[in-house]
mmCIF file of C-alpha atoms in Angstrom:
data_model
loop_
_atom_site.group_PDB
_atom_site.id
_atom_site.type_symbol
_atom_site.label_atom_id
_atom_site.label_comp_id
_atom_site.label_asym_id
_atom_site.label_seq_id
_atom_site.Cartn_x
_atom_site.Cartn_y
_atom_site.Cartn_z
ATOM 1 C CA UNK B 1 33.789 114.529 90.442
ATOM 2 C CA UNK B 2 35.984 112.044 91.956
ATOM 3 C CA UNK B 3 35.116 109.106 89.832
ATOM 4 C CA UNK B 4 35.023 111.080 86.527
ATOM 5 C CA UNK B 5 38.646 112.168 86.966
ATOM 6 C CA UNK B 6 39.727 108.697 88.507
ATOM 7 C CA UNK B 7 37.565 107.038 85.475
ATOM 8 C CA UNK B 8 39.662 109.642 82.935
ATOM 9 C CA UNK B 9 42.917 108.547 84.889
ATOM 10 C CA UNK B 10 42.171 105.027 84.388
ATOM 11 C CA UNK B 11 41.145 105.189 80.411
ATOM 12 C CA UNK B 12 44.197 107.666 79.868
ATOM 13 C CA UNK B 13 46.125 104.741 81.814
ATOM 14 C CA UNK B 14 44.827 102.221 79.834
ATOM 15 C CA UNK B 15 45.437 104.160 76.278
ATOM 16 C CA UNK B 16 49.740 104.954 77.316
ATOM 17 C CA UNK B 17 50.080 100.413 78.478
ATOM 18 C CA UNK B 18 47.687 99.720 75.033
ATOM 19 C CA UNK B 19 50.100 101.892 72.845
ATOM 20 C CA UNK B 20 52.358 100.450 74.656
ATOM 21 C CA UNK B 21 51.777 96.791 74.596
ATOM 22 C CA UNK B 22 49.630 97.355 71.393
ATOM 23 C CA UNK B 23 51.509 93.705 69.838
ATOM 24 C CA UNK B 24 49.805 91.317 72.564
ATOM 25 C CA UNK B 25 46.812 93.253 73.481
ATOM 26 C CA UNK B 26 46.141 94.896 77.050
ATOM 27 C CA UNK B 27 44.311 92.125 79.941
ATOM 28 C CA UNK B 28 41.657 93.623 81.899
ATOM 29 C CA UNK B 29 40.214 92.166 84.430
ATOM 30 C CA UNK B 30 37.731 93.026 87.594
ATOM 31 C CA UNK B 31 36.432 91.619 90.932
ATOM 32 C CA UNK B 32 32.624 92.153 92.854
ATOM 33 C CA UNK B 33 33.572 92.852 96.639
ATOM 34 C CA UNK B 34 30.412 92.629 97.464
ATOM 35 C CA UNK B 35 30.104 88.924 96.028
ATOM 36 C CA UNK B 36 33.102 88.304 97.441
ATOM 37 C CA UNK B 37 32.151 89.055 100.893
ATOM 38 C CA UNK B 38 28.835 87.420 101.082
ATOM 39 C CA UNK B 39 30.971 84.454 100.001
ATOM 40 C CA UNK B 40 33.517 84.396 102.861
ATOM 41 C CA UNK B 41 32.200 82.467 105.623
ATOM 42 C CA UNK B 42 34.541 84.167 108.281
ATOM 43 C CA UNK B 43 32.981 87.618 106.845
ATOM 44 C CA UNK B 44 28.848 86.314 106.739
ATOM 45 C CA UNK B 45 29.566 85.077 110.512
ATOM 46 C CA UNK B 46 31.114 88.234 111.864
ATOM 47 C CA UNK B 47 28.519 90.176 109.934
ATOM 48 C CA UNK B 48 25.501 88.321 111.597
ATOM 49 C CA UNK B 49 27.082 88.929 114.988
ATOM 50 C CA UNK B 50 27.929 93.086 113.859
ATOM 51 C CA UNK B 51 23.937 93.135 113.219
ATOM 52 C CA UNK B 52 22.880 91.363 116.086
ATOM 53 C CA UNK B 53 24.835 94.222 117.835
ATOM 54 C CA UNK B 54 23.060 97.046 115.939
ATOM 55 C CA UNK B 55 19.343 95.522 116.202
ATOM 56 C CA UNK B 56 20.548 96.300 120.051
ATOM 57 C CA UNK B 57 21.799 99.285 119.684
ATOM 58 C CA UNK B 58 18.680 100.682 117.895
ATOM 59 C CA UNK B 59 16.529 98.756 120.552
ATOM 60 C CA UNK B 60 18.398 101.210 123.184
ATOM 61 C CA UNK B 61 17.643 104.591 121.005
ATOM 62 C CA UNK B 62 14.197 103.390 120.748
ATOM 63 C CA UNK B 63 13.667 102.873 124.524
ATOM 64 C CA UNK B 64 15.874 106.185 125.566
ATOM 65 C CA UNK B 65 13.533 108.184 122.971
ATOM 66 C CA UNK B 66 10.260 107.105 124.465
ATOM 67 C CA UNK B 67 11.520 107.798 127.852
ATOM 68 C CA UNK B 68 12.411 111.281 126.438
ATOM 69 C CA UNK B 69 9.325 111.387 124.853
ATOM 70 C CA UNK B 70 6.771 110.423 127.914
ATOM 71 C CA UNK B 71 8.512 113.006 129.651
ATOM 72 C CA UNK B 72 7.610 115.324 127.568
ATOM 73 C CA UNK B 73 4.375 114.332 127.380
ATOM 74 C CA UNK B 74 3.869 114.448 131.315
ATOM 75 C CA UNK B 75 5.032 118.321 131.375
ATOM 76 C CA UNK B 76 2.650 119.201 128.978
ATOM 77 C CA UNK B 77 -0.172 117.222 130.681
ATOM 78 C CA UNK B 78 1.053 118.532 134.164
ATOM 79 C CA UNK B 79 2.158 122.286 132.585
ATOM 80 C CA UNK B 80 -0.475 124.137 134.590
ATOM 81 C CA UNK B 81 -0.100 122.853 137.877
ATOM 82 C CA UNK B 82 3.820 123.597 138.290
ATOM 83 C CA UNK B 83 5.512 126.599 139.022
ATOM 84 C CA UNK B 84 7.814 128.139 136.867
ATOM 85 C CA UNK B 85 10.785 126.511 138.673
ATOM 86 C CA UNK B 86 9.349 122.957 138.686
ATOM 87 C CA UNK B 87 8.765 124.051 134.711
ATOM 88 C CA UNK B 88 12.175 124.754 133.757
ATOM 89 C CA UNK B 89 13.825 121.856 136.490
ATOM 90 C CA UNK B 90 11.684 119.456 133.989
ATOM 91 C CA UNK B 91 12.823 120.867 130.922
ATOM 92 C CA UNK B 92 16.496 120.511 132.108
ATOM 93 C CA UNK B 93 16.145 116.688 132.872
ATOM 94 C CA UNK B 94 14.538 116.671 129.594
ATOM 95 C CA UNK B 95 17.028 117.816 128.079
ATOM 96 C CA UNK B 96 19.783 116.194 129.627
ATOM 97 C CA UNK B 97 17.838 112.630 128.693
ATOM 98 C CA UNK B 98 17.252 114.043 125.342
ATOM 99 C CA UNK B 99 21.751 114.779 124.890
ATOM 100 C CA UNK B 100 22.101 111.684 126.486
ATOM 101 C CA UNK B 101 20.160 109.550 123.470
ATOM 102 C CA UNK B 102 21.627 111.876 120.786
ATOM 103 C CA UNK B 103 25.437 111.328 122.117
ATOM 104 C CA UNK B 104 24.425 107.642 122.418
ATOM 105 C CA UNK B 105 23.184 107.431 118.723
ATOM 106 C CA UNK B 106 26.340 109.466 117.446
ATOM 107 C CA UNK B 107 28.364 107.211 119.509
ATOM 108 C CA UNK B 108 27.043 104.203 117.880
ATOM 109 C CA UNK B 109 26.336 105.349 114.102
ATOM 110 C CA UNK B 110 27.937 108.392 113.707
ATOM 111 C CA UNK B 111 30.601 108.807 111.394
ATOM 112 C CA UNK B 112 32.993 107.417 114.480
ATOM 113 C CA UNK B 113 31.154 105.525 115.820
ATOM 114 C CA UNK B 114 31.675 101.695 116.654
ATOM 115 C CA UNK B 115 29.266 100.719 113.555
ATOM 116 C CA UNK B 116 31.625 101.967 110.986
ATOM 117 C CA UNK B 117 34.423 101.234 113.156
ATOM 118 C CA UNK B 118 33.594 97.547 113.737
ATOM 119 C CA UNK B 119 32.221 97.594 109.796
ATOM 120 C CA UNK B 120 36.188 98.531 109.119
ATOM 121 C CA UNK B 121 37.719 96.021 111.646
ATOM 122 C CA UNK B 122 35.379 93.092 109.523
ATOM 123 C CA UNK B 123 36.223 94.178 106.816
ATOM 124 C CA UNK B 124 39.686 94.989 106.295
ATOM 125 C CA UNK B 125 41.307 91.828 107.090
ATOM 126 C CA UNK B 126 39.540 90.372 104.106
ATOM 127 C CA UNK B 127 40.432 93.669 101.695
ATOM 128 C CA UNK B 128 43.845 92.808 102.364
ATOM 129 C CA UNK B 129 43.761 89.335 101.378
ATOM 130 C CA UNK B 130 41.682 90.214 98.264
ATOM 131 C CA UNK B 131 44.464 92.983 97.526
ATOM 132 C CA UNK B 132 47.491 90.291 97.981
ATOM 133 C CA UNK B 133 45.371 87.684 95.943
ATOM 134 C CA UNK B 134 44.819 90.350 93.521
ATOM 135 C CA UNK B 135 48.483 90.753 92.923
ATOM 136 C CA UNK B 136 49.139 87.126 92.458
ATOM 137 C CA UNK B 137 46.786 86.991 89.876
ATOM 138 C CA UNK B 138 47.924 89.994 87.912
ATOM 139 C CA UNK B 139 51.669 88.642 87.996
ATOM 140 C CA UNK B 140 50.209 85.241 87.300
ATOM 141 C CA UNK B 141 47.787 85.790 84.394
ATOM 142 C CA UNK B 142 49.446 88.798 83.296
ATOM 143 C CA UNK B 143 46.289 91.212 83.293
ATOM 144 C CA UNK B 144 47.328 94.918 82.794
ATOM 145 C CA UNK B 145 44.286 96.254 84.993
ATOM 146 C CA UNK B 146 41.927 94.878 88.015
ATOM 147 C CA UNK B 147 39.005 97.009 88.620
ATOM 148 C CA UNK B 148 36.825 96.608 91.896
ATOM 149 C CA UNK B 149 32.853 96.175 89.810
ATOM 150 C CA UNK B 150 31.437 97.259 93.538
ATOM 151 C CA UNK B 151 33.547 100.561 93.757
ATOM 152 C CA UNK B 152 32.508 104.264 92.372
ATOM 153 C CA UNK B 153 34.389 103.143 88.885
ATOM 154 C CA UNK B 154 31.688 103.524 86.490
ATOM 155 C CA UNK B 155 31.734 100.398 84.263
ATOM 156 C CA UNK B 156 29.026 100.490 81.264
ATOM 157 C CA UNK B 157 30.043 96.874 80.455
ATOM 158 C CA UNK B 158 31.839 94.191 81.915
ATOM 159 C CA UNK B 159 32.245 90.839 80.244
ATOM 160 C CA UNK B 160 32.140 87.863 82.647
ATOM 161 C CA UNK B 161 35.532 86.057 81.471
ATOM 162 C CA UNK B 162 36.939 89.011 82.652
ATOM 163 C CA UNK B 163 35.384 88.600 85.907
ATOM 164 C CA UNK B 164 38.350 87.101 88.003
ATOM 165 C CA UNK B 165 36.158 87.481 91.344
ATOM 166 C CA UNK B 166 35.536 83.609 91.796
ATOM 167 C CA UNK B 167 39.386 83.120 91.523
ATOM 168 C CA UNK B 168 39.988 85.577 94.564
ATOM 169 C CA UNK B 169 37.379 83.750 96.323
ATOM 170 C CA UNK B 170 38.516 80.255 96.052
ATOM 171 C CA UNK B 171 42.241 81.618 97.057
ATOM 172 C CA UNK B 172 40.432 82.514 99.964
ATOM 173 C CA UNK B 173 38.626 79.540 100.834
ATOM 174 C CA UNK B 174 41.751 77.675 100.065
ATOM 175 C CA UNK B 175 43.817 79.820 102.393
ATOM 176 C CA UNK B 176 41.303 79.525 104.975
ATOM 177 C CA UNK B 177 40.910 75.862 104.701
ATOM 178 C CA UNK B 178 45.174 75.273 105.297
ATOM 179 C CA UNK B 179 44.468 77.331 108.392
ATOM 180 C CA UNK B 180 41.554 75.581 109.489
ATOM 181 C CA UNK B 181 43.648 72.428 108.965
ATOM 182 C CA UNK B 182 46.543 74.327 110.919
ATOM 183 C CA UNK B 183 44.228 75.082 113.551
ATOM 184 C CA UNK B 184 42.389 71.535 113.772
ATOM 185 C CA UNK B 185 46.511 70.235 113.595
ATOM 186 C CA UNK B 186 47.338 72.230 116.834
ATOM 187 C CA UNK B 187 43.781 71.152 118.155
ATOM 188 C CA UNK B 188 45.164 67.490 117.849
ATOM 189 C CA UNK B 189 48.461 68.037 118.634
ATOM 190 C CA UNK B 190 47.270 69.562 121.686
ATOM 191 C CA UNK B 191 44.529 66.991 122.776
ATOM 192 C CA UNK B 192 47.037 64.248 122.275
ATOM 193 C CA UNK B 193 49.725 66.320 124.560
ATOM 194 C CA UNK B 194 47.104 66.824 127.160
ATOM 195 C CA UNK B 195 45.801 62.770 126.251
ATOM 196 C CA UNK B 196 50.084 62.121 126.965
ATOM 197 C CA UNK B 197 49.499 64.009 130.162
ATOM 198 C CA UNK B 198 46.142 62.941 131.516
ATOM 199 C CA UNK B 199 48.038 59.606 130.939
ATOM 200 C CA UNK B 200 51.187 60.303 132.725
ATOM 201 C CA UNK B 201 48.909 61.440 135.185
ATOM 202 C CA UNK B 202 47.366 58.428 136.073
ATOM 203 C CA UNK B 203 50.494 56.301 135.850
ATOM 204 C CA UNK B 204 52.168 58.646 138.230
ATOM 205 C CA UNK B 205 48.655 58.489 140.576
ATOM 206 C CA UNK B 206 49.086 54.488 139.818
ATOM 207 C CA UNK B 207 53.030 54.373 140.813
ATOM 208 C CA UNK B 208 52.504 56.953 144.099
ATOM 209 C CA UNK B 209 49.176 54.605 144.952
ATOM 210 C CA UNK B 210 52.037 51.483 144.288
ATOM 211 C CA UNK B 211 54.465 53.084 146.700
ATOM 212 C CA UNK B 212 52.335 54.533 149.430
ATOM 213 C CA UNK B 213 50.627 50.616 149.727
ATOM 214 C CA UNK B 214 54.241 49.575 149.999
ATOM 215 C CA UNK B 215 55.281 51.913 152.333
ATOM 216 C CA UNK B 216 51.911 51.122 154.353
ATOM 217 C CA UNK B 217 53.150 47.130 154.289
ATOM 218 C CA UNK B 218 56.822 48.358 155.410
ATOM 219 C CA UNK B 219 55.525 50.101 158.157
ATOM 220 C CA UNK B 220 53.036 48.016 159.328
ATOM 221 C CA UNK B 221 55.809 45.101 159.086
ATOM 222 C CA UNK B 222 58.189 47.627 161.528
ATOM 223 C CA UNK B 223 55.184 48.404 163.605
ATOM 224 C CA UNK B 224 54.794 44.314 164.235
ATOM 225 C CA UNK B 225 58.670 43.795 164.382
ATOM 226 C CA UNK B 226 58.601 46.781 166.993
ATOM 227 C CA UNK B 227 55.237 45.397 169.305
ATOM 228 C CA UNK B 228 56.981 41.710 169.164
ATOM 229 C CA UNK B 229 60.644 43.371 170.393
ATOM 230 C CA UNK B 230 58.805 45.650 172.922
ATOM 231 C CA UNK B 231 56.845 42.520 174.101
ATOM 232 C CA UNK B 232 59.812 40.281 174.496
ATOM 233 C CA UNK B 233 61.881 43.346 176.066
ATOM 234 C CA UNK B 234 59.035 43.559 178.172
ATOM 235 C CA UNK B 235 59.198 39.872 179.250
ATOM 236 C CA UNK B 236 62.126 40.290 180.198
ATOM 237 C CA UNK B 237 61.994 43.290 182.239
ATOM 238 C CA UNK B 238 59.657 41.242 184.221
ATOM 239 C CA UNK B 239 61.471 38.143 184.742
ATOM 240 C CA UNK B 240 64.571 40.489 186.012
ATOM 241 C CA UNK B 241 62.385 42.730 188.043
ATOM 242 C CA UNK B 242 61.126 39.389 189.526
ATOM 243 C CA UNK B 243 64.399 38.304 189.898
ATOM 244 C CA UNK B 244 65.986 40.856 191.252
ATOM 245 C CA UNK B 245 63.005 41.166 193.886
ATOM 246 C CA UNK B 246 63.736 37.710 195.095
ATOM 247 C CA UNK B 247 67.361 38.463 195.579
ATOM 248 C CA UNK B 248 66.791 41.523 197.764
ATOM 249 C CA UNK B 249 64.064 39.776 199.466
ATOM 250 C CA UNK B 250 66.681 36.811 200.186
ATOM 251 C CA UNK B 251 69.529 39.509 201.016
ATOM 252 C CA UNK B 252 67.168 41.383 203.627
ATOM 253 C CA UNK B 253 66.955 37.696 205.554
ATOM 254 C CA UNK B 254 69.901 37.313 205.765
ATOM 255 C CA UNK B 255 70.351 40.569 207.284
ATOM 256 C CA UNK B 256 67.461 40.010 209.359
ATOM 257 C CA UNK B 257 68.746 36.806 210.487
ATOM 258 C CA UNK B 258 72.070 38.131 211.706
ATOM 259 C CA UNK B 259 70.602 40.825 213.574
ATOM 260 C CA UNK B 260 68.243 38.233 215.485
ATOM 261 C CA UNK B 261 72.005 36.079 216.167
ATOM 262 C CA UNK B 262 73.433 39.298 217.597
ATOM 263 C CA UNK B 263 70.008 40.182 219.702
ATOM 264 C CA UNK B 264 69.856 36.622 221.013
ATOM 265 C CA UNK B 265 66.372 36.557 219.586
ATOM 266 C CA UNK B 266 65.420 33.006 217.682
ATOM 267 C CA UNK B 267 65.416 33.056 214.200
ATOM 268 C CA UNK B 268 63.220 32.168 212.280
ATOM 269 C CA UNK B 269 60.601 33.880 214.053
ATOM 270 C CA UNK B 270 57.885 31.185 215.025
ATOM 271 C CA UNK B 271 55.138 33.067 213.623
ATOM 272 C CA UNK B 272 57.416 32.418 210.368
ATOM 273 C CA UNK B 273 58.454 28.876 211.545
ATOM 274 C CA UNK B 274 54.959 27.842 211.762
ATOM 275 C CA UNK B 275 53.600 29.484 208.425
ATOM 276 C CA UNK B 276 56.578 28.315 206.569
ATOM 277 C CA UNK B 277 56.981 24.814 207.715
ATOM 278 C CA UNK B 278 60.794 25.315 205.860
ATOM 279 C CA UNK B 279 63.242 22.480 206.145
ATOM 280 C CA UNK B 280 66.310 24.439 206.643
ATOM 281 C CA UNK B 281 68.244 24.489 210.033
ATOM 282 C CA UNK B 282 66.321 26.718 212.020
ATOM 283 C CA UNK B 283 68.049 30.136 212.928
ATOM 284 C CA UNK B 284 69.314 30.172 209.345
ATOM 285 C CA UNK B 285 68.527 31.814 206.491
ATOM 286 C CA UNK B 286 67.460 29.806 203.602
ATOM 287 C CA UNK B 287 70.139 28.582 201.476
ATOM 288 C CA UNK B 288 72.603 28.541 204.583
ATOM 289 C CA UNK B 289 71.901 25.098 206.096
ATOM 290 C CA UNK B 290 73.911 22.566 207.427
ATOM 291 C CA UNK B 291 75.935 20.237 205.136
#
């Protein structure tokens, strides 16, 4: 009923723009969605994957209804040796199992389900584009009428110069190509920036390998200049402990020897005179000799 008043709508349409436009003639022209779609690329790949998907989701009914129906078949088998509780506790599961695989087959091909959603989703995208090419077209070419050949608009006859579906299709390709080539640009643009990167990279790893080996050779140079200061520092921490040992070794004689003066005792001791052999003046400390 639908077509035959869209089909009347159309021809009374076309009959107002002819009377109309009767001095240059009325351009009609129509497109195939169908060939269109088989033709798009994008649309064949997405398909492929949308019935991989449904093979799946029919592979799940399958199993869930020959679960449901083995568990039938075991209550019948098994019927007369369960009570009439056990009876109707099986029937429940079976049933629930049974809802379970309906909901799950609504829920995947029902009229909402994610088949004609997805089918939607795949296709829309391109109906659009079609539509806008559509337009272009008309404008361009000046046809009065498009028609969609696939649709529920009964055409008798449709003569294929009229057919404007290869036109749509190449606008496609065409549109699809510049964003291939905007995609494979960005691709490019992006592996050289990561390329500039990976680069920078390794010149920074270079420079920070530069500077650490030249901060190793300063340090090792301060670590020599420090050993050869602490070395001659201590050098000379020995040669003044030294000296200073013989001064208060020379100091405590001369104590010594006063005390002996004052005690009347002889100084050197002989048990030093003998060892020593010195040639100072004896009962003097060394250094403190006769002129």
């Amino acid at each position: 009923m639908k077509t035959k008043q869209f089909l009347l709508l159309a021809i009374t349409l076309m009959t107002v723009t002819f009377a109309a436009q009767a001095q240059r003639g009325v351009r009609i022209g129509y497109i195939d969605m169908e060939y269109i779609l088989e033709n798009v690329p994008e649309y064949k790949e997405a398909s492929t994957q949308l019935d991989g998907k449904v093979q799946r989701w029919k592979s799940d009914i399958e199993k869930k209804q020959k679960e449901v129906d083995l568990m039938k078949l075991n209550l019948t088998n098994e019927r007369v040796l369960l009570t009439k509780e056990l009876i109707e506790e099986r029937e429940e599961e079976i049933k629930i199992k049974d809802d379970e695989m309906i909901k799950y087959q609504q829920d995947r091909f029902g009229p909402g389900g994610d088949l004609v959603i997805q089918r939607r989703q795949l296709v829309q995208p391109i109906q659009d584009q079609v539509f806008n090419i559509v337009q272009e077209v008309a404008e361009g070419k000046k046809y009065d009428f498009i028609f969609d050949k696939s649709a529920d608009v009964v055409m008798l006859f449709a003569a294929e110069r009229n057919d404007i579906s290869d036109i749509v299709l190449r606008s496609i390709n065409r549109a699809e190509k510049r964003k291939e080539a905007v995609n494979k640009r960005e691709k490019r643009e992006i592996q050289q920036r990561d390329d500039l990167s990976m680069e920078e990279d390794k010149e920074v790893t270079k420079r920070e390998v530069e500077n650490e080996a030249k901060k190793s050779a300063r340090q090792q140079i301060m670590d020599e200049r420090k050993r050869e200061r602490d070395s001659i520092r201590a050098a000379k921490k020995a040669e003044y402990d030294a000296k200073r040992a013989r001064l208060l070794a020379k100091r405590q004689r001369v104590r010594d020897s006063i005390k002996a003066v004052r005690a009347g005792q002889p100084w050197p001791p002989e048990s030093n005179t003998n060892s020593e052999g010195g040639n100072g003046a004896p009962g003097l400390p060394d250094g403190e000799g006769g002129n």
